[in-house]
Amino acid sequence: MSNSTSEPKEQFVHSVFESIAPKYDMMNDIISFRRHKAWRKFTMNKMSMSPGDTAIDLCCGTCDWTISMAEASGGQIVGLDFSENMLEFGRRKVNERGLHDRISLVQGNAMELPFEDNAFQYATIGFGLRNVPDLRQVLREMQRVVKPGGMVVCLELSKPTWQPFKGIYYFYFEKMMPQLGKLFAKRYEQYKWLPDSLAVFPGRDELAQIFTEIGLKKVQAYPLMGGIAALHIGVKETPYV
């Protein structure tokens, strides 16, 4: 994707998340039918972190997943987001839990991570991949910064394929959710963005294929709640000695 097309998207998405930061956690409950915490727990079980493991959490938002990883491994975790307002809410949570010595929060671009190659055991992105200008570039960056044998992990909304749930799902996302955003967060246009972004996002099998195409191995894709969301995991290849 060229800069001429990616920059307007980047600017708009930035404005969306700067503006909805105060209501972000509440709206996550609405968007996911209050299942996002259960999905994250399932993801953490699949990741199976070991004591001392490090991770970078891209598009970390208000840092719920960042905090979960710090508590699970006790290792150093980096949370990265391009919205300072989101990071400010995340910073409060980190401090409330006394995790400021384990978690570093960085304002930065997921397309150009300010970290060396092979720096982390895990690179994660939760409900953020559909909002980036070039998802392949972000996945390549995630792959670059994990160590050989490390995991690239994406938890994201997806597209159910079976009726009648598919029809109900799209009615909810396209018609009801923007109205809920207007009601609860006083933001209609920002929540209209969510179904629009999902419409052009790859389905579960297509995203798994992209993981494979960029060179990740042992790719696994798990549908969640009838396909309303999906977990994708890929492993960075260990070079032969």
PDB file of C-alpha atoms in Angstrom:
ATOM      1  CA  MET A   1       0.000   0.000   0.000  1.00  0.00           C
ATOM      2  CA  SER A   2       1.452   3.345  -0.995  1.00  0.00           C
ATOM      3  CA  ASN A   3       1.934   6.239   1.368  1.00  0.00           C
ATOM      4  CA  SER A   4      -0.738   8.208  -0.476  1.00  0.00           C
ATOM      5  CA  THR A   5      -3.345   5.666   0.603  1.00  0.00           C
ATOM      6  CA  SER A   6      -1.893   4.608   3.954  1.00  0.00           C
ATOM      7  CA  GLU A   7      -1.373   8.043   5.473  1.00  0.00           C
ATOM      8  CA  PRO A   8      -5.048   9.138   5.421  1.00  0.00           C
ATOM      9  CA  LYS A   9      -6.059   5.788   6.954  1.00  0.00           C
ATOM     10  CA  GLU A  10      -3.333   6.099   9.571  1.00  0.00           C
ATOM     11  CA  GLN A  11      -4.405   9.624  10.462  1.00  0.00           C
ATOM     12  CA  PHE A  12      -8.081   8.701  10.654  1.00  0.00           C
ATOM     13  CA  VAL A  13      -7.491   5.608  12.772  1.00  0.00           C
ATOM     14  CA  HIS A  14      -5.263   7.657  15.076  1.00  0.00           C
ATOM     15  CA  SER A  15      -8.039  10.227  15.536  1.00  0.00           C
ATOM     16  CA  VAL A  16     -10.559   7.435  16.200  1.00  0.00           C
ATOM     17  CA  PHE A  17      -8.560   5.894  19.016  1.00  0.00           C
ATOM     18  CA  GLU A  18      -7.447   9.190  20.521  1.00  0.00           C
ATOM     19  CA  SER A  19     -11.117  10.154  20.825  1.00  0.00           C
ATOM     20  CA  ILE A  20     -12.585   6.872  22.124  1.00  0.00           C
ATOM     21  CA  ALA A  21      -9.841   6.103  24.681  1.00  0.00           C
ATOM     22  CA  PRO A  22     -11.988   6.976  27.755  1.00  0.00           C
ATOM     23  CA  LYS A  23     -14.731   4.531  26.667  1.00  0.00           C
ATOM     24  CA  TYR A  24     -12.518   1.905  25.016  1.00  0.00           C
ATOM     25  CA  ASP A  25     -12.810  -0.816  27.678  1.00  0.00           C
ATOM     26  CA  MET A  26     -16.592  -0.477  27.919  1.00  0.00           C
ATOM     27  CA  MET A  27     -16.995  -0.559  24.146  1.00  0.00           C
ATOM     28  CA  ASN A  28     -14.822  -3.697  23.938  1.00  0.00           C
ATOM     29  CA  ASP A  29     -17.430  -5.415  26.090  1.00  0.00           C
ATOM     30  CA  ILE A  30     -20.171  -4.319  23.698  1.00  0.00           C
ATOM     31  CA  ILE A  31     -18.268  -5.203  20.525  1.00  0.00           C
ATOM     32  CA  SER A  32     -17.292  -8.696  21.705  1.00  0.00           C
ATOM     33  CA  PHE A  33     -20.514  -9.584  23.564  1.00  0.00           C
ATOM     34  CA  ARG A  34     -18.327  -9.438  26.715  1.00  0.00           C
ATOM     35  CA  ARG A  35     -16.193 -12.296  25.427  1.00  0.00           C
ATOM     36  CA  HIS A  36     -12.879 -10.523  24.831  1.00  0.00           C
ATOM     37  CA  LYS A  37     -11.515 -11.485  28.257  1.00  0.00           C
ATOM     38  CA  ALA A  38     -12.364 -15.167  27.688  1.00  0.00           C
ATOM     39  CA  TRP A  39     -10.756 -15.005  24.231  1.00  0.00           C
ATOM     40  CA  ARG A  40      -7.614 -13.518  25.737  1.00  0.00           C
ATOM     41  CA  LYS A  41      -7.528 -16.248  28.410  1.00  0.00           C
ATOM     42  CA  PHE A  42      -7.802 -18.903  25.672  1.00  0.00           C
ATOM     43  CA  THR A  43      -4.972 -17.170  23.810  1.00  0.00           C
ATOM     44  CA  MET A  44      -2.746 -17.059  26.877  1.00  0.00           C
ATOM     45  CA  ASN A  45      -3.284 -20.803  27.367  1.00  0.00           C
ATOM     46  CA  LYS A  46      -2.189 -21.454  23.787  1.00  0.00           C
ATOM     47  CA  MET A  47       0.859 -19.204  24.196  1.00  0.00           C
ATOM     48  CA  SER A  48       1.951 -21.089  27.318  1.00  0.00           C
ATOM     49  CA  MET A  49       4.457 -18.470  28.495  1.00  0.00           C
ATOM     50  CA  SER A  50       7.404 -19.571  30.629  1.00  0.00           C
ATOM     51  CA  PRO A  51       8.860 -17.649  33.581  1.00  0.00           C
ATOM     52  CA  GLY A  52      10.949 -14.721  32.372  1.00  0.00           C
ATOM     53  CA  ASP A  53       9.579 -14.707  28.813  1.00  0.00           C
ATOM     54  CA  THR A  54       9.597 -11.333  27.092  1.00  0.00           C
ATOM     55  CA  ALA A  55       7.015  -9.932  24.674  1.00  0.00           C
ATOM     56  CA  ILE A  56       6.007  -6.908  22.666  1.00  0.00           C
ATOM     57  CA  ASP A  57       2.289  -6.146  22.513  1.00  0.00           C
ATOM     58  CA  LEU A  58       1.454  -4.073  19.429  1.00  0.00           C
ATOM     59  CA  CYS A  59      -1.574  -1.755  19.331  1.00  0.00           C
ATOM     60  CA  CYS A  60      -1.717  -2.410  23.065  1.00  0.00           C
ATOM     61  CA  GLY A  61      -4.465   0.130  23.713  1.00  0.00           C
ATOM     62  CA  THR A  62      -5.291   0.293  27.409  1.00  0.00           C
ATOM     63  CA  CYS A  63      -2.900  -2.591  28.121  1.00  0.00           C
ATOM     64  CA  ASP A  64      -5.115  -5.448  29.294  1.00  0.00           C
ATOM     65  CA  TRP A  65      -3.175  -8.048  27.291  1.00  0.00           C
ATOM     66  CA  THR A  66       0.145  -6.385  28.118  1.00  0.00           C
ATOM     67  CA  ILE A  67      -0.669  -6.733  31.808  1.00  0.00           C
ATOM     68  CA  SER A  68      -1.797 -10.356  31.423  1.00  0.00           C
ATOM     69  CA  MET A  69       1.551 -11.286  29.888  1.00  0.00           C
ATOM     70  CA  ALA A  70       3.553  -9.468  32.561  1.00  0.00           C
ATOM     71  CA  GLU A  71       1.624 -11.272  35.284  1.00  0.00           C
ATOM     72  CA  ALA A  72       1.940 -14.651  33.537  1.00  0.00           C
ATOM     73  CA  SER A  73       5.673 -14.612  32.823  1.00  0.00           C
ATOM     74  CA  GLY A  74       7.152 -12.078  35.220  1.00  0.00           C
ATOM     75  CA  GLY A  75       9.360 -11.042  32.295  1.00  0.00           C
ATOM     76  CA  GLN A  76       9.822  -7.675  30.608  1.00  0.00           C
ATOM     77  CA  ILE A  77       6.892  -6.719  28.388  1.00  0.00           C
ATOM     78  CA  VAL A  78       6.718  -3.774  25.982  1.00  0.00           C
ATOM     79  CA  GLY A  79       3.372  -2.243  25.083  1.00  0.00           C
ATOM     80  CA  LEU A  80       3.382  -0.188  21.883  1.00  0.00           C
ATOM     81  CA  ASP A  81       0.592   2.015  20.556  1.00  0.00           C
ATOM     82  CA  PHE A  82       0.447   5.097  18.343  1.00  0.00           C
ATOM     83  CA  SER A  83      -2.257   6.742  20.500  1.00  0.00           C
ATOM     84  CA  GLU A  84      -0.874   8.592  23.515  1.00  0.00           C
ATOM     85  CA  ASN A  85      -4.386   8.866  24.962  1.00  0.00           C
ATOM     86  CA  MET A  86      -4.756   5.081  24.915  1.00  0.00           C
ATOM     87  CA  LEU A  87      -1.332   4.658  26.494  1.00  0.00           C
ATOM     88  CA  GLU A  88      -2.240   7.104  29.246  1.00  0.00           C
ATOM     89  CA  PHE A  89      -5.194   4.944  30.285  1.00  0.00           C
ATOM     90  CA  GLY A  90      -2.962   1.868  30.040  1.00  0.00           C
ATOM     91  CA  ARG A  91      -0.288   3.548  32.150  1.00  0.00           C
ATOM     92  CA  ARG A  92      -2.800   4.056  34.946  1.00  0.00           C
ATOM     93  CA  LYS A  93      -3.677   0.333  34.944  1.00  0.00           C
ATOM     94  CA  VAL A  94      -0.009  -0.662  34.931  1.00  0.00           C
ATOM     95  CA  ASN A  95       0.734   1.600  37.893  1.00  0.00           C
ATOM     96  CA  GLU A  96      -2.360   0.442  39.806  1.00  0.00           C
ATOM     97  CA  ARG A  97      -1.102  -3.143  39.551  1.00  0.00           C
ATOM     98  CA  GLY A  98       2.445  -2.216  40.519  1.00  0.00           C
ATOM     99  CA  LEU A  99       3.837  -3.482  37.197  1.00  0.00           C
ATOM    100  CA  HIS A 100       5.770  -0.395  36.086  1.00  0.00           C
ATOM    101  CA  ASP A 101       9.054  -2.264  36.646  1.00  0.00           C
ATOM    102  CA  ARG A 102       8.008  -5.041  34.222  1.00  0.00           C
ATOM    103  CA  ILE A 103       6.087  -3.095  31.582  1.00  0.00           C
ATOM    104  CA  SER A 104       7.484  -0.386  29.321  1.00  0.00           C
ATOM    105  CA  LEU A 105       4.993   1.609  27.266  1.00  0.00           C
ATOM    106  CA  VAL A 106       6.147   3.114  23.985  1.00  0.00           C
ATOM    107  CA  GLN A 107       4.369   5.428  21.578  1.00  0.00           C
ATOM    108  CA  GLY A 108       5.316   4.070  18.177  1.00  0.00           C
ATOM    109  CA  ASN A 109       4.351   2.733  14.770  1.00  0.00           C
ATOM    110  CA  ALA A 110       3.547  -0.976  14.361  1.00  0.00           C
ATOM    111  CA  MET A 111       4.747  -0.711  10.744  1.00  0.00           C
ATOM    112  CA  GLU A 112       8.269   0.271  11.887  1.00  0.00           C
ATOM    113  CA  LEU A 113       9.083  -1.196  15.262  1.00  0.00           C
ATOM    114  CA  PRO A 114      11.906   0.626  17.076  1.00  0.00           C
ATOM    115  CA  PHE A 115      13.535  -2.622  18.229  1.00  0.00           C
ATOM    116  CA  GLU A 116      16.357  -4.858  17.074  1.00  0.00           C
ATOM    117  CA  ASP A 117      15.886  -8.228  15.399  1.00  0.00           C
ATOM    118  CA  ASN A 118      15.338 -11.276  17.632  1.00  0.00           C
ATOM    119  CA  ALA A 119      14.510  -9.230  20.729  1.00  0.00           C
ATOM    120  CA  PHE A 120      11.429 -10.964  22.196  1.00  0.00           C
ATOM    121  CA  GLN A 121       9.963 -14.424  22.740  1.00  0.00           C
ATOM    122  CA  TYR A 122       6.504 -13.218  21.673  1.00  0.00           C
ATOM    123  CA  ALA A 123       4.996 -10.505  19.504  1.00  0.00           C
ATOM    124  CA  THR A 124       1.266 -10.041  19.967  1.00  0.00           C
ATOM    125  CA  ILE A 125      -1.457  -7.863  18.487  1.00  0.00           C
ATOM    126  CA  GLY A 126      -4.994  -7.822  19.851  1.00  0.00           C
ATOM    127  CA  PHE A 127      -7.856  -6.283  17.868  1.00  0.00           C
ATOM    128  CA  GLY A 128      -5.441  -4.005  16.035  1.00  0.00           C
ATOM    129  CA  LEU A 129      -4.337  -5.742  12.846  1.00  0.00           C
ATOM    130  CA  ARG A 130      -7.437  -4.732  10.890  1.00  0.00           C
ATOM    131  CA  ASN A 131      -6.660  -1.065  11.596  1.00  0.00           C
ATOM    132  CA  VAL A 132      -3.108  -0.876  10.221  1.00  0.00           C
ATOM    133  CA  PRO A 133      -2.325   0.413   6.710  1.00  0.00           C
ATOM    134  CA  ASP A 134      -0.454  -2.755   5.659  1.00  0.00           C
ATOM    135  CA  LEU A 135      -1.058  -5.889   7.708  1.00  0.00           C
ATOM    136  CA  ARG A 136       1.677  -7.882   5.938  1.00  0.00           C
ATOM    137  CA  GLN A 137       4.237  -5.246   6.861  1.00  0.00           C
ATOM    138  CA  VAL A 138       3.130  -5.369  10.507  1.00  0.00           C
ATOM    139  CA  LEU A 139       3.308  -9.167  10.570  1.00  0.00           C
ATOM    140  CA  ARG A 140       6.770  -9.059   8.988  1.00  0.00           C
ATOM    141  CA  GLU A 141       7.884  -6.608  11.671  1.00  0.00           C
ATOM    142  CA  MET A 142       6.462  -8.870  14.375  1.00  0.00           C
ATOM    143  CA  GLN A 143       8.339 -11.796  12.850  1.00  0.00           C
ATOM    144  CA  ARG A 144      11.549  -9.749  12.683  1.00  0.00           C
ATOM    145  CA  VAL A 145      11.595  -8.789  16.360  1.00  0.00           C
ATOM    146  CA  VAL A 146      10.856 -12.246  17.797  1.00  0.00           C
ATOM    147  CA  LYS A 147      13.640 -14.702  18.445  1.00  0.00           C
ATOM    148  CA  PRO A 148      13.956 -17.856  16.322  1.00  0.00           C
ATOM    149  CA  GLY A 149      11.356 -20.252  17.688  1.00  0.00           C
ATOM    150  CA  GLY A 150       9.342 -17.316  19.034  1.00  0.00           C
ATOM    151  CA  MET A 151       5.629 -16.768  18.428  1.00  0.00           C
ATOM    152  CA  VAL A 152       3.708 -14.196  16.415  1.00  0.00           C
ATOM    153  CA  VAL A 153       0.198 -14.045  17.877  1.00  0.00           C
ATOM    154  CA  CYS A 154      -2.860 -12.243  16.529  1.00  0.00           C
ATOM    155  CA  LEU A 155      -6.254 -12.106  18.257  1.00  0.00           C
ATOM    156  CA  GLU A 156      -8.749 -10.316  16.040  1.00  0.00           C
ATOM    157  CA  LEU A 157     -12.361 -10.042  15.029  1.00  0.00           C
ATOM    158  CA  SER A 158     -13.165 -12.299  12.101  1.00  0.00           C
ATOM    159  CA  LYS A 159     -15.973 -13.307   9.767  1.00  0.00           C
ATOM    160  CA  PRO A 160     -18.398 -16.115  10.646  1.00  0.00           C
ATOM    161  CA  THR A 161     -19.260 -18.260   7.641  1.00  0.00           C
ATOM    162  CA  TRP A 162     -22.425 -20.136   8.665  1.00  0.00           C
ATOM    163  CA  GLN A 163     -26.009 -18.913   8.623  1.00  0.00           C
ATOM    164  CA  PRO A 164     -28.110 -17.727  10.365  1.00  0.00           C
ATOM    165  CA  PHE A 165     -25.393 -16.463  12.704  1.00  0.00           C
ATOM    166  CA  LYS A 166     -23.574 -14.748   9.833  1.00  0.00           C
ATOM    167  CA  GLY A 167     -26.608 -12.608   9.014  1.00  0.00           C
ATOM    168  CA  ILE A 168     -27.210 -11.673  12.655  1.00  0.00           C
ATOM    169  CA  TYR A 169     -23.537 -10.817  13.086  1.00  0.00           C
ATOM    170  CA  TYR A 170     -23.381  -8.475  10.117  1.00  0.00           C
ATOM    171  CA  PHE A 171     -26.643  -6.779  11.106  1.00  0.00           C
ATOM    172  CA  TYR A 172     -25.200  -6.180  14.568  1.00  0.00           C
ATOM    173  CA  PHE A 173     -21.891  -4.795  13.303  1.00  0.00           C
ATOM    174  CA  GLU A 174     -23.232  -2.695  10.446  1.00  0.00           C
ATOM    175  CA  LYS A 175     -26.472  -1.366  11.926  1.00  0.00           C
ATOM    176  CA  MET A 176     -26.469  -1.658  15.703  1.00  0.00           C
ATOM    177  CA  MET A 177     -22.872  -1.102  16.769  1.00  0.00           C
ATOM    178  CA  PRO A 178     -22.477   2.417  15.350  1.00  0.00           C
ATOM    179  CA  GLN A 179     -25.683   3.344  17.203  1.00  0.00           C
ATOM    180  CA  LEU A 180     -24.295   1.808  20.409  1.00  0.00           C
ATOM    181  CA  GLY A 181     -21.117   3.820  19.896  1.00  0.00           C
ATOM    182  CA  LYS A 182     -23.222   6.957  19.555  1.00  0.00           C
ATOM    183  CA  LEU A 183     -25.236   6.083  22.661  1.00  0.00           C
ATOM    184  CA  PHE A 184     -22.416   5.028  24.992  1.00  0.00           C
ATOM    185  CA  ALA A 185     -19.334   6.812  23.677  1.00  0.00           C
ATOM    186  CA  LYS A 186     -20.948   9.744  21.832  1.00  0.00           C
ATOM    187  CA  ARG A 187     -19.037   8.605  18.736  1.00  0.00           C
ATOM    188  CA  TYR A 188     -21.019   7.442  15.692  1.00  0.00           C
ATOM    189  CA  GLU A 189     -18.491   7.893  12.887  1.00  0.00           C
ATOM    190  CA  GLN A 190     -15.706   6.287  14.923  1.00  0.00           C
ATOM    191  CA  TYR A 191     -17.756   3.138  15.545  1.00  0.00           C
ATOM    192  CA  LYS A 192     -18.964   3.087  11.945  1.00  0.00           C
ATOM    193  CA  TRP A 193     -15.255   2.622  11.186  1.00  0.00           C
ATOM    194  CA  LEU A 194     -15.200  -0.801  12.903  1.00  0.00           C
ATOM    195  CA  PRO A 195     -17.574  -2.665  10.543  1.00  0.00           C
ATOM    196  CA  ASP A 196     -16.006  -0.871   7.592  1.00  0.00           C
ATOM    197  CA  SER A 197     -12.528  -2.048   8.615  1.00  0.00           C
ATOM    198  CA  LEU A 198     -13.758  -5.605   9.158  1.00  0.00           C
ATOM    199  CA  ALA A 199     -15.382  -5.763   5.715  1.00  0.00           C
ATOM    200  CA  VAL A 200     -11.993  -5.549   3.961  1.00  0.00           C
ATOM    201  CA  PHE A 201     -10.077  -7.647   6.511  1.00  0.00           C
ATOM    202  CA  PRO A 202      -9.033 -11.203   5.515  1.00  0.00           C
ATOM    203  CA  GLY A 203     -11.109 -14.110   6.735  1.00  0.00           C
ATOM    204  CA  ARG A 204      -9.642 -16.736   9.070  1.00  0.00           C
ATOM    205  CA  ASP A 205      -8.230 -19.051   6.392  1.00  0.00           C
ATOM    206  CA  GLU A 206      -6.940 -16.162   4.296  1.00  0.00           C
ATOM    207  CA  LEU A 207      -5.095 -14.649   7.266  1.00  0.00           C
ATOM    208  CA  ALA A 208      -3.576 -18.058   8.077  1.00  0.00           C
ATOM    209  CA  GLN A 209      -2.309 -18.181   4.491  1.00  0.00           C
ATOM    210  CA  ILE A 210      -0.721 -14.748   4.892  1.00  0.00           C
ATOM    211  CA  PHE A 211       1.075 -15.978   8.032  1.00  0.00           C
ATOM    212  CA  THR A 212       2.488 -18.829   5.940  1.00  0.00           C
ATOM    213  CA  GLU A 213       3.364 -16.605   2.986  1.00  0.00           C
ATOM    214  CA  ILE A 214       5.580 -14.312   5.077  1.00  0.00           C
ATOM    215  CA  GLY A 215       7.529 -17.327   6.329  1.00  0.00           C
ATOM    216  CA  LEU A 216       5.948 -18.230   9.670  1.00  0.00           C
ATOM    217  CA  LYS A 217       5.819 -21.945  10.506  1.00  0.00           C
ATOM    218  CA  LYS A 218       3.424 -24.195  12.436  1.00  0.00           C
ATOM    219  CA  VAL A 219       0.591 -21.756  11.709  1.00  0.00           C
ATOM    220  CA  GLN A 220      -2.549 -22.389  13.749  1.00  0.00           C
ATOM    221  CA  ALA A 221      -5.919 -20.649  13.357  1.00  0.00           C
ATOM    222  CA  TYR A 222      -8.663 -21.047  15.946  1.00  0.00           C
ATOM    223  CA  PRO A 223     -12.225 -19.762  15.401  1.00  0.00           C
ATOM    224  CA  LEU A 224     -13.795 -18.221  18.494  1.00  0.00           C
ATOM    225  CA  MET A 225     -17.522 -17.969  19.210  1.00  0.00           C
ATOM    226  CA  GLY A 226     -18.675 -19.272  15.856  1.00  0.00           C
ATOM    227  CA  GLY A 227     -16.021 -17.362  13.964  1.00  0.00           C
ATOM    228  CA  ILE A 228     -16.843 -13.917  15.342  1.00  0.00           C
ATOM    229  CA  ALA A 229     -13.171 -13.720  16.281  1.00  0.00           C
ATOM    230  CA  ALA A 230     -10.065 -15.769  15.527  1.00  0.00           C
ATOM    231  CA  LEU A 231      -6.712 -16.524  17.075  1.00  0.00           C
ATOM    232  CA  HIS A 232      -3.744 -16.962  14.728  1.00  0.00           C
ATOM    233  CA  ILE A 233      -0.337 -18.192  15.889  1.00  0.00           C
ATOM    234  CA  GLY A 234       2.825 -18.630  13.835  1.00  0.00           C
ATOM    235  CA  VAL A 235       6.344 -19.586  14.852  1.00  0.00           C
ATOM    236  CA  LYS A 236       9.512 -17.936  13.568  1.00  0.00           C
ATOM    237  CA  GLU A 237      11.718 -20.430  11.826  1.00  0.00           C
ATOM    238  CA  THR A 238      14.840 -21.526  13.646  1.00  0.00           C
ATOM    239  CA  PRO A 239      17.808 -21.353  11.238  1.00  0.00           C
ATOM    240  CA  TYR A 240      19.725 -24.527  10.640  1.00  0.00           C
ATOM    241  CA  VAL A 241      23.194 -24.513  12.172  1.00  0.00           C
TER     242      VAL A 241
END
